[in-house]
XYZ file of C-alpha atoms in Angstrom:
635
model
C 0.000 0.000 0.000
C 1.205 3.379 -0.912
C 2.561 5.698 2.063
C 0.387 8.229 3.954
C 1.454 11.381 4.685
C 0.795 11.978 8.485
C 0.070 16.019 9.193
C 0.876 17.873 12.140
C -1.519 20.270 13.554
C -1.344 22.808 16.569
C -3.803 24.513 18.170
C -3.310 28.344 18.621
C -4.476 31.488 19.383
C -5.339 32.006 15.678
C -7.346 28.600 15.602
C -6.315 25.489 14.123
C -2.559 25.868 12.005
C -1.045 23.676 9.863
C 2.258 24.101 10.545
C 3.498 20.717 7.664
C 3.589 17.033 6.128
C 5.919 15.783 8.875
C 7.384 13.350 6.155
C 8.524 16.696 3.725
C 10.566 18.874 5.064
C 10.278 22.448 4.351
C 12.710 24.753 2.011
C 15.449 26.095 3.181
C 14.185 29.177 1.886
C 10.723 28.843 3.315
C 9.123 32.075 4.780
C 6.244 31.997 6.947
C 4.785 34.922 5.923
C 3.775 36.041 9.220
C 1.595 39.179 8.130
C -1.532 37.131 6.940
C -4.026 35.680 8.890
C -3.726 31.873 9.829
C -5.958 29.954 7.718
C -7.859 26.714 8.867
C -6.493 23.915 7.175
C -8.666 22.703 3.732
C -8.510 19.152 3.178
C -10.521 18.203 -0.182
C -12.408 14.838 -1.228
C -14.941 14.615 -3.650
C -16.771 11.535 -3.982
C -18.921 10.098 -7.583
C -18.088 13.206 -9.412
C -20.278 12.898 -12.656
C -20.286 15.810 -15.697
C -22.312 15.383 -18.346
C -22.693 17.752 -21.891
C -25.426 17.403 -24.451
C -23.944 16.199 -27.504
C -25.910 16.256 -30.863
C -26.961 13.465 -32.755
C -26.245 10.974 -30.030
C -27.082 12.046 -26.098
C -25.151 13.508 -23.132
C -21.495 12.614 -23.190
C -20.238 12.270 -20.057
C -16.388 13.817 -19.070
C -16.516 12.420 -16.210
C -17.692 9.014 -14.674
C -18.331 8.864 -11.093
C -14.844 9.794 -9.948
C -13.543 10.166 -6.310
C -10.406 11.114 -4.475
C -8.685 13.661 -2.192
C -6.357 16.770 -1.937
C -4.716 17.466 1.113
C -3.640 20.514 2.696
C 0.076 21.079 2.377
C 0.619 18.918 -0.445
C 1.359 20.068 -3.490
C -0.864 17.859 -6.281
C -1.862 17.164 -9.740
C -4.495 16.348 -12.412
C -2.563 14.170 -14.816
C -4.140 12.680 -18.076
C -4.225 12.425 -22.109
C -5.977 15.148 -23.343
C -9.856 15.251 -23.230
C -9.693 12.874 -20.298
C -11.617 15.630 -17.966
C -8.203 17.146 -16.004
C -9.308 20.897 -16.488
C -13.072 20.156 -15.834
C -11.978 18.379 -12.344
C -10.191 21.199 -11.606
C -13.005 23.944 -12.576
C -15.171 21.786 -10.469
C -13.385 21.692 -7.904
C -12.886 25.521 -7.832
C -16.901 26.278 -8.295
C -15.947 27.373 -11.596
C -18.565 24.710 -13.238
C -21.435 24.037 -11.366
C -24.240 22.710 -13.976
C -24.623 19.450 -14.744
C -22.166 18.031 -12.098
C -23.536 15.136 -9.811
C -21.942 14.094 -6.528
C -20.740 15.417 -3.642
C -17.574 17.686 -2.905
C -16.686 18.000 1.059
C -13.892 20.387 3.147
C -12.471 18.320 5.971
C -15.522 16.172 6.099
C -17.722 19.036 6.011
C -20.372 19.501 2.753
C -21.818 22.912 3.983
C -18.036 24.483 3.853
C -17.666 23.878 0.509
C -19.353 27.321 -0.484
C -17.428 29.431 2.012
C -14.208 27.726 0.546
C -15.147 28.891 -2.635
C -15.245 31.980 -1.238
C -11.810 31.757 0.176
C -10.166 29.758 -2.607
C -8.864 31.395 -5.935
C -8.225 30.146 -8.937
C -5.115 30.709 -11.666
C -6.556 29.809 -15.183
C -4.100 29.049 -17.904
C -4.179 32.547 -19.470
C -2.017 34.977 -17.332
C -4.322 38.061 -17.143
C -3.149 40.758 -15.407
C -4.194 44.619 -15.306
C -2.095 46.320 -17.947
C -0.030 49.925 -17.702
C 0.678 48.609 -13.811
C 3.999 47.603 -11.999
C 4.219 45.046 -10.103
C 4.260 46.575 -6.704
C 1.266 48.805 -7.558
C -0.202 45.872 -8.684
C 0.194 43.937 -5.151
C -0.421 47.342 -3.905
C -4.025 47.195 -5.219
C -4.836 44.086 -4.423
C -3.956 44.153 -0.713
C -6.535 47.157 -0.417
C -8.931 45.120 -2.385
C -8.820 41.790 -0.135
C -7.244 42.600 2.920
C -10.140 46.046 3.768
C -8.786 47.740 6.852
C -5.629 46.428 7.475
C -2.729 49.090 8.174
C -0.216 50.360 5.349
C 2.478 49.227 7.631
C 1.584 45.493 7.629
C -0.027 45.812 3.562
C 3.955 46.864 3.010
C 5.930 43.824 4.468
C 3.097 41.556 3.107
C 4.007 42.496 -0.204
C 7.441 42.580 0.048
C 7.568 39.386 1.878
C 4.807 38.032 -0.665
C 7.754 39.319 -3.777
C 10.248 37.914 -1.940
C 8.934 34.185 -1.793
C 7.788 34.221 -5.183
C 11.432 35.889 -6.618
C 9.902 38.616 -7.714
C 11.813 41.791 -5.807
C 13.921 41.941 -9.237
C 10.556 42.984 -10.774
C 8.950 45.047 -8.570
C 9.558 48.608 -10.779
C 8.486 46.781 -14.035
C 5.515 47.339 -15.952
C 3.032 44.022 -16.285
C 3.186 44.210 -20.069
C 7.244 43.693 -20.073
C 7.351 40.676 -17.537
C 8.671 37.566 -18.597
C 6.135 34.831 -18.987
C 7.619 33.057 -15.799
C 7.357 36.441 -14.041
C 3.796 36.626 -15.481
C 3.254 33.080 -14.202
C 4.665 34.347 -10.499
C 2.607 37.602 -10.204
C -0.579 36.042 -11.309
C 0.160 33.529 -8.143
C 1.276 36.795 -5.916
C -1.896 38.159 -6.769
C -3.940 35.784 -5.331
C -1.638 35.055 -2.227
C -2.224 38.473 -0.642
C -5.294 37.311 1.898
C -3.624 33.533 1.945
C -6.191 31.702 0.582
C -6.312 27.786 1.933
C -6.877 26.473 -1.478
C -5.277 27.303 -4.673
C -6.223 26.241 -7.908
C -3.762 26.305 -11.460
C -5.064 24.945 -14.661
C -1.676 24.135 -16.518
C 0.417 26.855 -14.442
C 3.527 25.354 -16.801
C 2.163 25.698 -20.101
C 4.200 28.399 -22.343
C 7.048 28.464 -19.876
C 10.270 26.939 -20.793
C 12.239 24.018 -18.545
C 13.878 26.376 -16.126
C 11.020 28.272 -15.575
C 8.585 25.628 -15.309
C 10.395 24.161 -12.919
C 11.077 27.965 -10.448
C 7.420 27.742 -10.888
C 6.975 24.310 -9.612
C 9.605 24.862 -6.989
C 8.088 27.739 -5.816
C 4.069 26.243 -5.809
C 5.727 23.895 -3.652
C 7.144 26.247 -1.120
C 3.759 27.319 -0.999
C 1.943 24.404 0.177
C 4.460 23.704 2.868
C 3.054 26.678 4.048
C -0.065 25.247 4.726
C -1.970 25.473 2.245
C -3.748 23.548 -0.772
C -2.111 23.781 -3.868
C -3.829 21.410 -7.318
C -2.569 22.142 -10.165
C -3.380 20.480 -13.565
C -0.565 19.245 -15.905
C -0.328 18.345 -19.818
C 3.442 16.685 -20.014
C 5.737 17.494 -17.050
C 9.546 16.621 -17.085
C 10.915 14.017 -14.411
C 12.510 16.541 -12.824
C 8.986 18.789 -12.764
C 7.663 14.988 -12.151
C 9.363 14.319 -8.723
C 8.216 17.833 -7.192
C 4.712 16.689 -6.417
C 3.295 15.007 -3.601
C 0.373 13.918 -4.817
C -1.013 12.110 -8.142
C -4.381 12.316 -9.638
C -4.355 10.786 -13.214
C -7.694 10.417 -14.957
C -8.260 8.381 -18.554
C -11.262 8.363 -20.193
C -12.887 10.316 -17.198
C -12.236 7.768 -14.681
C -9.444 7.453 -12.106
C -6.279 5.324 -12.860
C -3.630 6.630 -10.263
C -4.243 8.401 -6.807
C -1.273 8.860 -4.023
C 2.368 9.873 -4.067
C 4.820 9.865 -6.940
C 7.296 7.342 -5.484
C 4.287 4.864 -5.680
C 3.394 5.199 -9.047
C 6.349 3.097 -10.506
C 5.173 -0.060 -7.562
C 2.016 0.331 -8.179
C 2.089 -0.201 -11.647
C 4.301 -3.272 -11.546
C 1.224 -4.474 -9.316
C -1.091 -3.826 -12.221
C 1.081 -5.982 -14.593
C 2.738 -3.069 -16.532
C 6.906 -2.214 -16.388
C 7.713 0.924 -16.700
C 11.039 1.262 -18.812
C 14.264 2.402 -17.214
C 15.572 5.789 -17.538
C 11.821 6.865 -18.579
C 9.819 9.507 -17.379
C 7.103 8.028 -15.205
C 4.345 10.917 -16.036
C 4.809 10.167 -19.546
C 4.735 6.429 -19.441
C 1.765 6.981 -17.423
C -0.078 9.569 -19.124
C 0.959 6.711 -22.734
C -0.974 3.943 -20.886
C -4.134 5.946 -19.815
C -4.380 7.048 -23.416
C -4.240 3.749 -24.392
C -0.738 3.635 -25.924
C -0.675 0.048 -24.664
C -3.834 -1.623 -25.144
C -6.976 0.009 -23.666
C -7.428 -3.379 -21.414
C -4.764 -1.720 -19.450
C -7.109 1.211 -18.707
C -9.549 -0.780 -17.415
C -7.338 -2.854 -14.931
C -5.587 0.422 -14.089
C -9.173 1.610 -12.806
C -10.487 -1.753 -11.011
C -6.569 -1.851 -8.974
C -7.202 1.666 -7.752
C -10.392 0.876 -5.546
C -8.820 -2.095 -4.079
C -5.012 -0.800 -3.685
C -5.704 3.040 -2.843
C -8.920 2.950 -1.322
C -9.565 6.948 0.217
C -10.005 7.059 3.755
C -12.334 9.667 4.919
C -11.789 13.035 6.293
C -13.391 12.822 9.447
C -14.991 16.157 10.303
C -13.792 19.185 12.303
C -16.669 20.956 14.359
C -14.869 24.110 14.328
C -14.759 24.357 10.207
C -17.767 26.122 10.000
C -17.419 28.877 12.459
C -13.386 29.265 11.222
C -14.707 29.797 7.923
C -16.833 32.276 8.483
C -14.593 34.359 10.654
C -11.808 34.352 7.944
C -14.532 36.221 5.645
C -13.347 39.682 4.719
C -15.836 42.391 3.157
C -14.676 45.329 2.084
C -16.742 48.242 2.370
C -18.575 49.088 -0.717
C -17.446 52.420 -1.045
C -13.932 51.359 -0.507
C -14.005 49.300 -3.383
C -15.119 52.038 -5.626
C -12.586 54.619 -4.213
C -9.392 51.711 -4.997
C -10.647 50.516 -8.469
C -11.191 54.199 -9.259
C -7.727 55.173 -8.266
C -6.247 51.519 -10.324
C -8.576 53.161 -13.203
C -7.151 56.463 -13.352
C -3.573 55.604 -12.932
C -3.948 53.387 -16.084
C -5.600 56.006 -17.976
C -2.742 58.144 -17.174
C -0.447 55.903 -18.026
C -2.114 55.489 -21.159
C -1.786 58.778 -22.503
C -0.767 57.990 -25.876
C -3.908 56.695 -26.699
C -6.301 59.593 -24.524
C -3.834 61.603 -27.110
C -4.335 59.727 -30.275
C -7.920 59.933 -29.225
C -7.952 63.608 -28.930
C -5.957 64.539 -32.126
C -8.866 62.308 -33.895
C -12.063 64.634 -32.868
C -9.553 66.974 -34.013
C -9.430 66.146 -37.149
C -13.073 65.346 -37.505
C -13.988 68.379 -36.323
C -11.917 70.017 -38.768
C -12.755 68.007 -41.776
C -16.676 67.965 -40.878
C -16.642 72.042 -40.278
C -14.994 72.602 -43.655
C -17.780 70.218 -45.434
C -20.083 72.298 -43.697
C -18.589 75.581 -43.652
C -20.613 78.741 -42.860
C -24.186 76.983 -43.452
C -25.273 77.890 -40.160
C -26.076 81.740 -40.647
C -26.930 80.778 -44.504
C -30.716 80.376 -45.359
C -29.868 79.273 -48.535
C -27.835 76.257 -47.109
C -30.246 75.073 -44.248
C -30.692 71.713 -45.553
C -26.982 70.975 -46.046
C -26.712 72.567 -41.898
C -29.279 69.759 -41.537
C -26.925 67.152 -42.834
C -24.381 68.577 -40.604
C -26.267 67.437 -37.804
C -27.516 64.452 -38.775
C -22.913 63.770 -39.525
C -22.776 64.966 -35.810
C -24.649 62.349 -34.749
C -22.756 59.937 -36.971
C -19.609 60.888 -35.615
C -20.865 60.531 -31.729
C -22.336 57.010 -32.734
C -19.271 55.302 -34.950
C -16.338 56.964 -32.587
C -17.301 55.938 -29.139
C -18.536 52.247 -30.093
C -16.539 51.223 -32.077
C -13.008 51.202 -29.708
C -15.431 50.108 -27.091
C -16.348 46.832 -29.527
C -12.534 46.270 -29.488
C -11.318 47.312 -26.426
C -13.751 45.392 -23.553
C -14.377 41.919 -24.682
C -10.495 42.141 -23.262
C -11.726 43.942 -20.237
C -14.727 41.187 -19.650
C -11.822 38.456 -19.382
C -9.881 40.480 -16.784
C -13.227 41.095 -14.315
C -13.985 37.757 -14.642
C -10.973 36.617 -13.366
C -10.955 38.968 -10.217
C -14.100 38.880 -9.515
C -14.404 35.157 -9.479
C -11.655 35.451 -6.944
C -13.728 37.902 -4.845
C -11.364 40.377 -5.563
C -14.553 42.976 -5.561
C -18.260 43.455 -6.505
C -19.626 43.711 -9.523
C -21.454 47.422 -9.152
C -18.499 49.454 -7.400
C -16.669 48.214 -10.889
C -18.969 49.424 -12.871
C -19.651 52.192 -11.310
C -16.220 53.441 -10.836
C -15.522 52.403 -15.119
C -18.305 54.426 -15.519
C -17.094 57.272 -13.516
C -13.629 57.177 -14.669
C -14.845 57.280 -18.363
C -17.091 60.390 -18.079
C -14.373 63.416 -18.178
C -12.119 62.401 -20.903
C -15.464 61.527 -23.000
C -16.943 64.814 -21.962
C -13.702 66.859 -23.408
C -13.115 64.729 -26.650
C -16.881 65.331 -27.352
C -16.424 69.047 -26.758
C -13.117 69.561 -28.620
C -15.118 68.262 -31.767
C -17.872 70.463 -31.126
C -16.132 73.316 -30.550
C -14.277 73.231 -33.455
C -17.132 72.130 -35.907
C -19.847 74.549 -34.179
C -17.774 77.928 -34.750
C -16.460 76.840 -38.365
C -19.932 75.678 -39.487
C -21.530 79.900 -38.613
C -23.896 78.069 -35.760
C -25.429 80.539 -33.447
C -23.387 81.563 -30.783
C -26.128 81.967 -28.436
C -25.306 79.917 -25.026
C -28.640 78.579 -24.838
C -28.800 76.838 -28.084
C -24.953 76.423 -28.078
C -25.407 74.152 -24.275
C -28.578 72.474 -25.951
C -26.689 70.904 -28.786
C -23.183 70.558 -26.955
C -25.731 68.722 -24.087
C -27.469 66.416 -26.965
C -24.808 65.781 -28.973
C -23.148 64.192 -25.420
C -25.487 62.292 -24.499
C -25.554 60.238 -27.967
C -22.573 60.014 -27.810
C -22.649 58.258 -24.010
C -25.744 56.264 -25.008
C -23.994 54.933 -28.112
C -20.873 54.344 -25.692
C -23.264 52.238 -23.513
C -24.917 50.063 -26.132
C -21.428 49.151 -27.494
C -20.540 47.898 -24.171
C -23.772 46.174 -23.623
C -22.978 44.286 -27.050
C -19.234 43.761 -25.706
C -20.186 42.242 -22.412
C -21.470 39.576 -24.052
C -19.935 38.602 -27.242
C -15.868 38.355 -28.060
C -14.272 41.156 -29.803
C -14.982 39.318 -33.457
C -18.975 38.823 -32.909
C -19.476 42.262 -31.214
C -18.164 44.513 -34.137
C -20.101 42.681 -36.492
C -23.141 43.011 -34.703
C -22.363 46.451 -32.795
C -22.033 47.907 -36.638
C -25.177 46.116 -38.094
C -27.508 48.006 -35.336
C -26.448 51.214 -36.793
C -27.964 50.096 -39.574
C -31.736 50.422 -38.488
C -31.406 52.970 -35.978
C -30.054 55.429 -38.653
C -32.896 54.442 -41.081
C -35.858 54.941 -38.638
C -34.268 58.130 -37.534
C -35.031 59.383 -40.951
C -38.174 58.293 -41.190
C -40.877 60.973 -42.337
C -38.766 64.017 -43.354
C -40.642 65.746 -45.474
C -43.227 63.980 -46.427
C -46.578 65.671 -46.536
C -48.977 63.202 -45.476
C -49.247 61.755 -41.534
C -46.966 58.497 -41.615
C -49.085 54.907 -40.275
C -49.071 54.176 -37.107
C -46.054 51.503 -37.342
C -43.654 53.467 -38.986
C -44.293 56.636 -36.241
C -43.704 54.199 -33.601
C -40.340 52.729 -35.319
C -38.988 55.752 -35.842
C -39.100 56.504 -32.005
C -37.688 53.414 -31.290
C -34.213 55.181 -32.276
C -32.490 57.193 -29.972
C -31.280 58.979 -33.303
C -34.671 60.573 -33.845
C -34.584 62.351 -30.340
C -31.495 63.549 -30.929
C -31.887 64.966 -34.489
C -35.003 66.610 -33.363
C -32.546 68.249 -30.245
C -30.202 69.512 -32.351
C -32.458 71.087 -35.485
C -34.450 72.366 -32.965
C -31.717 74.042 -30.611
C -30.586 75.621 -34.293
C -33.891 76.892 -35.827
C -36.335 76.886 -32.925
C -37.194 78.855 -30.030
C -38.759 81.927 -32.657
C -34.450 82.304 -33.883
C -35.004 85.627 -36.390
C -34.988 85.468 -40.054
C -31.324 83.966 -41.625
C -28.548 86.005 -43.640
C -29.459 85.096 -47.497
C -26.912 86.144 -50.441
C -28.550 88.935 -52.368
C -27.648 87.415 -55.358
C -30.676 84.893 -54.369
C -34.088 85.916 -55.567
C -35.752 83.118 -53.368
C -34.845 82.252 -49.992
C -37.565 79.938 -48.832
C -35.780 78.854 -45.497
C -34.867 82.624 -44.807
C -37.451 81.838 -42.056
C -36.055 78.916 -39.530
C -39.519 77.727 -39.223
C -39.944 76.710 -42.582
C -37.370 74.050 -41.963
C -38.865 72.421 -38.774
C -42.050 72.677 -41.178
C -40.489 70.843 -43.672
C -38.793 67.933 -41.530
C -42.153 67.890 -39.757
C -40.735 69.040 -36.413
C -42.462 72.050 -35.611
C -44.206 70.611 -32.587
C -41.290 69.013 -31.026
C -41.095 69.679 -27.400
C -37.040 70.031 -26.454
C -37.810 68.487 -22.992
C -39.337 65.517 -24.235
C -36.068 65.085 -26.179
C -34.023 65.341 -23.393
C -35.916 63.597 -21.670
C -36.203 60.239 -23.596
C -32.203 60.346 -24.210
C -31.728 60.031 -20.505
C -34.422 57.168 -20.151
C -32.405 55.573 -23.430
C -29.003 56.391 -21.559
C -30.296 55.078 -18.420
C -31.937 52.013 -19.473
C -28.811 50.743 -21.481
C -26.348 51.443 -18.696
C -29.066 49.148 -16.481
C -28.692 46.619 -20.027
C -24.941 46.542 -19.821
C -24.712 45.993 -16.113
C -27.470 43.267 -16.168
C -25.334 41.791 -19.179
C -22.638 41.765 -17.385
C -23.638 40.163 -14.332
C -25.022 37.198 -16.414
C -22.186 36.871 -18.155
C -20.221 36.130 -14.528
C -22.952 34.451 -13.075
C -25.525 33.525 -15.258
C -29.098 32.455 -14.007
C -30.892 30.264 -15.770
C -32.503 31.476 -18.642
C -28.520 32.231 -20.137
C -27.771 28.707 -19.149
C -30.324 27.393 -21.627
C -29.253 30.049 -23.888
C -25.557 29.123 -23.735
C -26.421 25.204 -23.954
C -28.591 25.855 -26.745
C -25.281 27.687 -28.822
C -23.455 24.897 -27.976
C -25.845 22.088 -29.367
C -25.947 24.422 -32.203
C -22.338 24.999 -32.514
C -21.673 20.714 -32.131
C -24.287 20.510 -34.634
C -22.808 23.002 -37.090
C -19.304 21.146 -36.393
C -20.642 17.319 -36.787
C -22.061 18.660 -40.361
C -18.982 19.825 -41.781
């Protein structure tokens, strides 16, 4: 029978402390990291662990088959297997990460009803190394403490981020920018990150993948360290080296969704030689392993593999600790919602000052606009004889504050999307202090590119310089421009950067052609085409901004005397033409802030679902994928 490793505990002021396996000696190198909060110890097993996925054409297809083993705290483990054999979708199981469709039953140190408050306290490293861009590393860490660790003094946030840097080799790095690290260093801060309110349990999908030998194995080395600190580290694998192979502590291999392999690596080699198979000398036991569960050998070898590992490593169970519960739920830090919004705001701003090449590039672009669109339009608004062509200048306006803002949105946030679901997965925050603090960050920099265009295209084009009908169209012209702003990141929060500009550019379509809807035609319009053409947001703003120019009884308009007919000489006779005379400006004004405000409720209700979707998105996402395997299957 494969050796058990025998753990230590002590009871302290702090509660229950691991302090280590008493057959693995620490690091040399180990440091305590005294600053953070002792956590209670989180020993895993999961027991009968079924997924199934609908498959097309021929039933649910199940990735996993009633599978059941442990994870122990201070051990560092992992998910070995072919590919497709259901290592990632353990892990994301594990981590709450996947919760549909999963039968069976996943218990902390005997407990069931702790598994949601370890969620809570657990985080979890996906493959992808996504980390908050135009940042350093220290600010980085620097956010992150305020973030998870509330009211805790600067003092102690300080050494728990340099101590934090310094067991994770990262002090070199400290000064450097996120977007220049080194895709070890990447690896390392991503792990940082998530180390600053010690969680007990910490979860890697393929931490390795992308790094090269050395690395990998600093990586490994250091994961390591990190358990014998107490704490839970599982980790899922593709191909280690023997030397990355001999790190671990603990072996999960699953083939063909089932287990093959559970306990220490020094076992595997026996145990196998109990099962009937040899494993070659001077060859790497993961890979000879991971060869026979894919069925390199025979697939009758998977099958023996699986019967040998109920009768050889049976799992003995956790029995259960009656202080889990209330340990748990001490260890729970909230930080104040107002907090949050004050730190993400700050993270937000420093970015967008760091980013000033693009605030910049944005800038010299209205710029140019507003150059290129006044000298189209020059001098048309004093001219009766040109009040149709000041009417297209408008309607360009609003062209210009629908295209600009979406479309860098379309491009920009699907990115974004990946990043919040990350931390806030990991409880780094709330979804609404996010929001509202991107929300808040965004409004000045919008407000001056929006007026720099303005400015420049309002006093080239011969508008009136009247303040009253100069802050109506500046205040119109602004809101478009936020509400098209808002739809493109209602389209963004859901869809990748691909779908959304399609489909971001195709609503223009409609909402520019039932803005138009009815000028100057003579006869009433039915009663469906009136209520389309309301359905655009364009409409109310048109109506804003011809209004703003020609209403409000504006006197009669400067016409060449070289014209014998001026027929809009009179302002009214446009708004009689483009059947507006009887708009009401605060009507206007007022439907472009229920439109603004309703789509900022959209994107945030979006949002949400696309972090934790209810139900409804759950059938709408299994529906795309039956559609998607169908699609697939026929080609």
């Amino acid at each position: 029978m494969p050796s058990k490793s025998k753990i230590e505990m002590t009871e302290g002021n702090d509660g229950m402390q691991l302090q280590r396996c008493s057959d693995r000696p620490p690091t040399q190198d180990a440091v305590p990291l005294s600053h953070l909060r002792k956590m209670a110890p989180a020993n895993i097993e999961f027991s009968n662990l079924t997924y199934t996925i609908p498959y097309s054409g021929k039933g649910p297809k199940a990735i996993l088959k009633g599978i059941s083993g442990q994870f122990r705290s201070g051990e560092l483990s992992a998910i070995l297997g072919p590919s497709g054999a259901g290592k990632s979708t353990l892990l994301n199981i594990l981590a709450g990460y996947r919760s549909t469709d999963v039968t069976g039953h996943v218990s902390v140190n005997g407990r069931t009803e702790c598994i949601d408050r370890l969620r809570k306290l657990s985080c979890y490293i996906m493959q992808e190394d996504l980390l908050q861009p135009r940042l350093t590393v220290f600010e980085a860490m620097q956010f992150t403490m305020d973030l998870k660790l509330g009211n805790v003094s600067g003092e102690t946030k300080l050494a728990a981020i340099e101590e934090i840097l310094e067991v994770l080799r990262l002090k070199r790095a400290r000064n450097t920018v996120t977007e220049n690290l080194s895709g070890g260093e990447r690896k390392r801060l991503s792990i940082a990150l998530e180390l600053t309110n010690n969680p007990p349990v910490i979860f890697l999908d393929e931490p390795t993948t992308g790094l090269d030998e050395i690395s990998a194995l600093q990586c490994v080395d250091m994961l390591k360290q990190v358990a014998q600190l107490g704490r839970t580290v599982i980790c899922s694998l593709h191909t280690p080296s023997a030397t990355m192979f001999s790190r671990f502590d603990h072996i999960y291999v699953i083939a063909e969704g089932q287990c093959v392999y559970r306990s220490t690596v020094d076992d595997l080699v026996p145990f196998l030689q109990q099962v009937g198979i040899e494993c070659p000398k001077h060859y790497n036991p993961a890979d000879f392993m991971i060869e026979v569960s894919a069925g390199e050998y025979g697939t009758e070898w998977i099958g023996r593999l699986m019967s040998f590992v109920d009768t050889e490593l049976p799992i003995v169970p956790i029995s259960p600790w009656s202080k889990e519960k209330e340990q748990f739920a001490k260890e729970t830090i909230s930080v104040p919602w107002l907090d949050q919004f004050v730190i993400l705001s700050k993270r937000m701003l420093l970015q967008l000052y760091r980013n000033r090449s693009y605030v910049y590039m944005k800038l010299s672009i209205h710029v140019f606009l507003g150059l290129v669109i006044g000298a189209l339009f020059q001098n048309v608004g004093n001219d009766g004889t040109k009040s149709l062509f000041n009417f297209g200048f408008c309607f360009a306006s609003l062209m210009i504050f629908l295209y600009v803002p979406m479309l860098p949105t379309l491009m920009q946030f699907p990115a974004e999307v990946q990043l919040v679901k990350r931390e806030y997965f990991n409880m780094w925050y709330n979804l609404s202090p996010y929001y509202c603090a991107f929300t808040v960050v965004s409004i000045p920099t919008r407000i001056m590119e929006s007026t720099i265009y303005l400015s420049i295209a309002y006093l080239i084009t011969g508008q009136p310089l009247e303040l009253f009908r100069c802050s109506l169209f500046f205040s119109i012209c602004i809101m478009c421009m936020f509400i098209a702003e808002s739809m493109a990141l209602a389209v963004a929060s859901t869809l990748s950067t691909i779908n959304g500009l399609f489909v971001g550019t195709v609503m223009t379509v409609p909402l520019m052609l039932f803005a138009v809807q009815g000028l100057g035609e003579t006869k009433p319009l039915p009663i469906y085409r009136s209520l389309t053409m309301y359905v655009s947001y364009i409409r109310y703003g048109l109506e804003g901004l011809v209004t703003s120019l020609y209403g409000y009884n504006r006197g009669k308009l400067y016409c060449p005397p070289s014209e014998y007919f001026c027929y809009f000489a009179v302002p009214q006779q446009l708004l009689l033409i483009m059947r507006m005379e009887h708009v009401q400006m605060w009507i206007n004004i007022f439907a472009l802030l229920v439109v603004l405000l309703a789509m900022k409720i959209l994107t945030f209700y979006l949002l949400r679902q696309r972090l934790t979707p209810n139900k409804t998105f759950q059938a709408l996402r299994l529906a795309g994928r039956l559609i998607k395997g169908h699609l697939n299957i026929n080609t």
